[in-house]
């Protein structure tokens, strides 16, 4: 067979996916309305989050149950630096709302979240897997409790009410919260956000793929597979794990900043343990360690509650004449069942990672004794 | 000074409850080397089941303590069944799987149980009727109620009984043998599967009692109450040295006291910056500090490094 | 100390709770030799190994390697200094291919960091290609290059042993420590292993060998040390050790003497 054909097919496939992703918001918007485009935007945020957690859980095999804390750090930092809250709470210190450029605030949030990751990881990463899980869970709760209560005596987080009036993402002088006039057509805000999030998601995927195929990616998987052997191979497991933790947290911070700008409002409610578990579900369900699987898991689980909201209540109404189980409960119930079933039936996830084969091997094969 | 005594008393009451729950964690850990993530939900189910039973029994006009006891006796077998189910669904099929797998199934079970409880009992807080004499006794300027005395004494009796069971009975010997080495225990004729199931069931029975105690002590129960309680009890187990039964008891009492004193004095300690609503944070700080500085806990043996 | 000493352990002691696993063990390994470490079960061979390769820290004692003091308890620094090891119960990275297992072994000799990996700089690319080529070379050296793309867990037992040796060689060691490499092997596989160890010695590598198979040790090793109850009771060429009464007692028990 012509060896060009498969390559051509691959290129064609990528081109098709590209076109599909490009027209997606228009198709979804025209068919289901813009509220569904918004849902797709959130799905992209979850893809970024899940890919970040995948570095920690999927690659390095460290079960982090408090991952959402880094999302919270990114979101709150963005919120504080892009809303009037600080000026209102501390008029003596801040004469006016801090008006920092978007492209400064977002990386700053990522950096601070990454630092939090390293700070948490440094003392705890020598712990065994299940202990680490509990400590990270505790850390996540500590962050949430502080967010909830740091409204007095110093009003840093505005407590349970959260922070609102957060400035939207701003690209080339245009705030994404407003529709854009382009060649006479009007592109709605959710669609603008879609393209922005899509670009960043692609960037995150690119980074993940590159890392996976590198010396570091191999070291992470080695630690996951057998930590003692990894140490015996000369891998400084502490540093390499810390790197996974820090990078994962950084991704979480980016997603958090985007979330704050997109939503215009943050409150501690968005950063509970269940959110951590939901992101973990995305990673586990999709296929720990497999980037494509994790993306699939994130998209499926991000859309699930919306599908349930749309389908579950009417269905129950039709069946029982009432709605005994609200969609949120049903969603969590399904999560729980999915976690149990996936671990028992498909422990490697819906789309497990395949063995990496190297092209180099093809011609080396001939010379082997 | 009387505040100090009062906080110690409150801490001991709270700590007795933590200890009972911590025993469930530590026994399972001792035998399987795994954390039973869903254990907190068993406590919650115990509390809510007892409350429902009590709600039914109150109109019958029986004396308060009898009603509570009846509620407890109904909650115990229910929790034992739940514990048994947790082992069957989340742990037994994965006994040879990687460590993280059963932890994830247990998280799944925990979510399922919590949501089922929400469907059964709703989102509302349920109040525990005032069935037990709550008249406070004065002790060195502090107050202690009959209920608090009952909690501490019951917990102490249960723990004594548990120690007796573990050290003096055939079953206890089988448990210790399994904890030491499941494969050798099996060769010696111990039915390891049954011992493991029994350990879950036993821990769940203690959790049921603890659940009723929490509900009675705070006069309240809720479908989501198990999470935080479970986490703290786990902390207590780690503090004492996980896998060590005596350690769980000590760790529970200690954590209860730390938390009470912390809640009582955190305002003074931080110059009014942090208030008593940070009470929950203490457990986590204790947990992190213990794991970082003394991972084997207060009474745990140093686990030999194994290559 | 003479020039030909590669490794000198002095007074290594290690306790586990109440058990004294190693009691002031001293020994020297010379450049280019195959050095055998034998002893009855529980004599402390593996404990010594684990101290030497950094998985355990020693309670007392020190090790000099190539003239410099080793940082005991820090495996990555020990591997960096040039000691690498295999395990008695083979420990491969199961989800990886044979080739990738060997590539992980190169980790400590590579420099690519996060930025290099993401941008795939020319340096990173060259390093990666070089690593893969070197890994293939090592697989060929141990005779399993045809299995490069097989998943490690799918290899036969003997091939897994060879793969583990290739992975250890990938770290670029001056001393290769093999922990019971012949355990569980049949006669043919053992003969193959022996040939491989001899090849490595001929190529100038120093080998430390823990082994149960006394015949293999006596035939293969230039010098042998014997541990019993955590103490070294003999260290010499095989012929002398074989006749040492303490060694005979340790192996056969006092009644037999």
Tab-separated table of N, CA and C in Angstrom, chain A residues 257-317:
chain	number	residue	atom	x	y	z
A	257	UNK	N	-8.590	31.122	36.998
A	257	UNK	CA	-8.620	32.516	36.553
A	257	UNK	C	-9.628	32.707	35.429
A	258	UNK	N	-9.615	31.785	34.488
A	258	UNK	CA	-10.552	31.861	33.364
A	258	UNK	C	-11.990	31.774	33.854
A	259	UNK	N	-12.187	30.852	34.809
A	259	UNK	CA	-13.520	30.661	35.376
A	259	UNK	C	-14.025	31.963	36.003
A	260	UNK	N	-13.160	32.609	36.793
A	260	UNK	CA	-13.566	33.841	37.478
A	260	UNK	C	-13.942	34.926	36.475
A	261	UNK	N	-13.114	35.075	35.433
A	261	UNK	CA	-13.395	36.110	34.447
A	261	UNK	C	-14.653	35.810	33.637
A	262	UNK	N	-14.832	34.558	33.327
A	262	UNK	CA	-15.972	34.116	32.529
A	262	UNK	C	-17.269	34.311	33.297
A	263	UNK	N	-17.264	33.872	34.540
A	263	UNK	CA	-18.459	33.874	35.367
A	263	UNK	C	-18.751	35.253	35.935
A	264	UNK	N	-17.683	36.041	36.153
A	264	UNK	CA	-17.850	37.371	36.730
A	264	UNK	C	-18.120	37.338	38.221
A	265	UNK	N	-18.032	36.147	38.800
A	265	UNK	CA	-18.427	35.996	40.195
A	265	UNK	C	-17.811	34.714	40.743
A	266	UNK	N	-17.231	34.776	41.922
A	266	UNK	CA	-16.747	33.533	42.546
A	266	UNK	C	-17.245	33.441	43.975
A	267	UNK	N	-17.533	32.224	44.429
A	267	UNK	CA	-17.875	32.028	45.842
A	267	UNK	C	-17.361	30.656	46.253
A	268	UNK	N	-17.188	30.445	47.563
A	268	UNK	CA	-16.575	29.186	48.027
A	268	UNK	C	-17.350	27.959	47.557
A	269	UNK	N	-18.630	28.142	47.291
A	269	UNK	CA	-19.468	27.017	46.890
A	269	UNK	C	-18.919	26.249	45.684
A	270	UNK	N	-18.257	26.968	44.789
A	270	UNK	CA	-17.770	26.327	43.565
A	270	UNK	C	-16.555	25.435	43.810
A	271	UNK	N	-16.025	25.439	45.035
A	271	UNK	CA	-14.738	24.771	45.235
A	271	UNK	C	-14.792	23.708	46.330
A	272	UNK	N	-15.902	23.000	46.397
A	272	UNK	CA	-16.052	21.982	47.431
A	272	UNK	C	-15.397	20.668	47.047
A	273	UNK	N	-15.445	19.746	47.973
A	273	UNK	CA	-14.848	18.434	47.742
A	273	UNK	C	-15.468	17.740	46.532
A	274	UNK	N	-16.782	17.944	46.361
A	274	UNK	CA	-17.442	17.255	45.254
A	274	UNK	C	-16.892	17.693	43.902
A	275	UNK	N	-16.467	18.951	43.826
A	275	UNK	CA	-15.857	19.409	42.577
A	275	UNK	C	-14.541	18.672	42.338
A	276	UNK	N	-13.759	18.533	43.413
A	276	UNK	CA	-12.510	17.770	43.299
A	276	UNK	C	-12.797	16.366	42.816
A	277	UNK	N	-13.826	15.774	43.391
A	277	UNK	CA	-14.138	14.391	43.037
A	277	UNK	C	-14.643	14.314	41.603
A	278	UNK	N	-15.376	15.347	41.193
A	278	UNK	CA	-15.866	15.339	39.821
A	278	UNK	C	-14.700	15.371	38.828
A	279	UNK	N	-13.709	16.219	39.104
A	279	UNK	CA	-12.552	16.279	38.201
A	279	UNK	C	-11.799	14.945	38.245
A	280	UNK	N	-11.712	14.384	39.430
A	280	UNK	CA	-11.064	13.072	39.542
A	280	UNK	C	-11.821	12.033	38.714
A	281	UNK	N	-13.147	12.098	38.774
A	281	UNK	CA	-13.966	11.172	37.984
A	281	UNK	C	-13.643	11.299	36.508
A	282	UNK	N	-13.479	12.520	36.058
A	282	UNK	CA	-13.181	12.736	34.641
A	282	UNK	C	-11.900	12.001	34.257
A	283	UNK	N	-10.897	12.128	35.123
A	283	UNK	CA	-9.609	11.497	34.837
A	283	UNK	C	-9.732	9.974	34.891
A	284	UNK	N	-10.378	9.488	35.942
A	284	UNK	CA	-10.466	8.045	36.146
A	284	UNK	C	-11.348	7.392	35.088
A	285	UNK	N	-12.481	8.016	34.860
A	285	UNK	CA	-13.450	7.450	33.927
A	285	UNK	C	-12.902	7.447	32.504
A	286	UNK	N	-12.279	8.539	32.113
A	286	UNK	CA	-11.781	8.644	30.753
A	286	UNK	C	-10.634	7.691	30.506
A	287	UNK	N	-9.759	7.568	31.461
A	287	UNK	CA	-8.605	6.688	31.281
A	287	UNK	C	-7.377	7.365	31.830
A	288	UNK	N	-7.053	7.013	33.075
A	288	UNK	CA	-5.929	7.648	33.754
A	288	UNK	C	-4.673	7.588	32.895
A	289	UNK	N	-4.067	8.723	32.679
A	289	UNK	CA	-2.794	8.744	31.978
A	289	UNK	C	-2.933	8.882	30.476
A	290	UNK	N	-4.135	8.678	29.951
A	290	UNK	CA	-4.300	8.832	28.506
A	290	UNK	C	-4.974	10.159	28.210
A	291	UNK	N	-4.251	11.047	27.533
A	291	UNK	CA	-4.738	12.410	27.334
A	291	UNK	C	-6.082	12.419	26.595
A	292	UNK	N	-6.180	11.632	25.515
A	292	UNK	CA	-7.442	11.598	24.769
A	292	UNK	C	-8.578	11.099	25.657
A	293	UNK	N	-8.293	10.076	26.467
A	293	UNK	CA	-9.310	9.528	27.361
A	293	UNK	C	-9.772	10.559	28.378
A	294	UNK	N	-8.825	11.311	28.915
A	294	UNK	CA	-9.175	12.321	29.911
A	294	UNK	C	-10.050	13.407	29.298
A	295	UNK	N	-9.729	13.791	28.073
A	295	UNK	CA	-10.559	14.800	27.390
A	295	UNK	C	-11.981	14.251	27.221
A	296	UNK	N	-12.058	13.018	26.776
A	296	UNK	CA	-13.370	12.382	26.614
A	296	UNK	C	-14.128	12.378	27.939
A	297	UNK	N	-13.444	11.951	28.998
A	297	UNK	CA	-14.081	11.900	30.318
A	297	UNK	C	-14.573	13.261	30.751
A	298	UNK	N	-13.746	14.295	30.529
A	298	UNK	CA	-14.120	15.639	30.964
A	298	UNK	C	-15.347	16.127	30.198
A	299	UNK	N	-15.353	15.921	28.883
A	299	UNK	CA	-16.487	16.390	28.086
A	299	UNK	C	-17.760	15.654	28.499
A	300	UNK	N	-17.657	14.330	28.621
A	300	UNK	CA	-18.836	13.542	28.994
A	300	UNK	C	-19.411	14.005	30.328
A	301	UNK	N	-18.528	14.109	31.337
A	301	UNK	CA	-19.027	14.423	32.672
A	301	UNK	C	-19.455	15.880	32.810
A	302	UNK	N	-18.862	16.768	32.003
A	302	UNK	CA	-19.292	18.168	32.070
A	302	UNK	C	-20.678	18.317	31.440
A	303	UNK	N	-20.956	17.510	30.430
A	303	UNK	CA	-22.262	17.619	29.770
A	303	UNK	C	-23.350	16.846	30.523
A	304	UNK	N	-22.918	15.823	31.281
A	304	UNK	CA	-23.894	14.951	31.949
A	304	UNK	C	-24.941	15.703	32.776
A	305	UNK	N	-24.512	16.620	33.675
A	305	UNK	CA	-25.544	17.282	34.498
A	305	UNK	C	-26.542	18.049	33.645
A	306	UNK	N	-26.063	18.637	32.543
A	306	UNK	CA	-26.969	19.408	31.697
A	306	UNK	C	-27.962	18.477	31.014
A	307	UNK	N	-27.434	17.339	30.559
A	307	UNK	CA	-28.327	16.365	29.933
A	307	UNK	C	-29.364	15.887	30.951
A	308	UNK	N	-28.892	15.655	32.176
A	308	UNK	CA	-29.813	15.190	33.217
A	308	UNK	C	-30.860	16.258	33.523
A	309	UNK	N	-30.391	17.499	33.622
A	309	UNK	CA	-31.314	18.589	33.916
A	309	UNK	C	-32.386	18.654	32.834
A	310	UNK	N	-31.929	18.382	31.622
A	310	UNK	CA	-32.814	18.496	30.478
A	310	UNK	C	-33.730	17.282	30.363
A	311	UNK	N	-33.188	16.085	30.722
A	311	UNK	CA	-33.954	14.866	30.478
A	311	UNK	C	-34.534	14.200	31.713
A	312	UNK	N	-33.839	14.300	32.849
A	312	UNK	CA	-34.216	13.474	33.993
A	312	UNK	C	-35.537	13.899	34.619
A	313	UNK	N	-35.698	15.188	34.791
A	313	UNK	CA	-36.915	15.656	35.455
A	313	UNK	C	-38.174	15.333	34.639
A	314	UNK	N	-38.184	15.662	33.326
A	314	UNK	CA	-39.370	15.305	32.533
A	314	UNK	C	-39.630	13.804	32.509
A	315	UNK	N	-38.537	13.034	32.467
A	315	UNK	CA	-38.691	11.584	32.424
A	315	UNK	C	-39.362	11.078	33.690
A	316	UNK	N	-38.869	11.567	34.846
A	316	UNK	CA	-39.461	11.131	36.107
A	316	UNK	C	-40.912	11.580	36.213
A	317	UNK	N	-41.141	12.804	35.720
A	317	UNK	CA	-42.501	13.329	35.734
A	317	UNK	C	-43.425	12.381	34.968
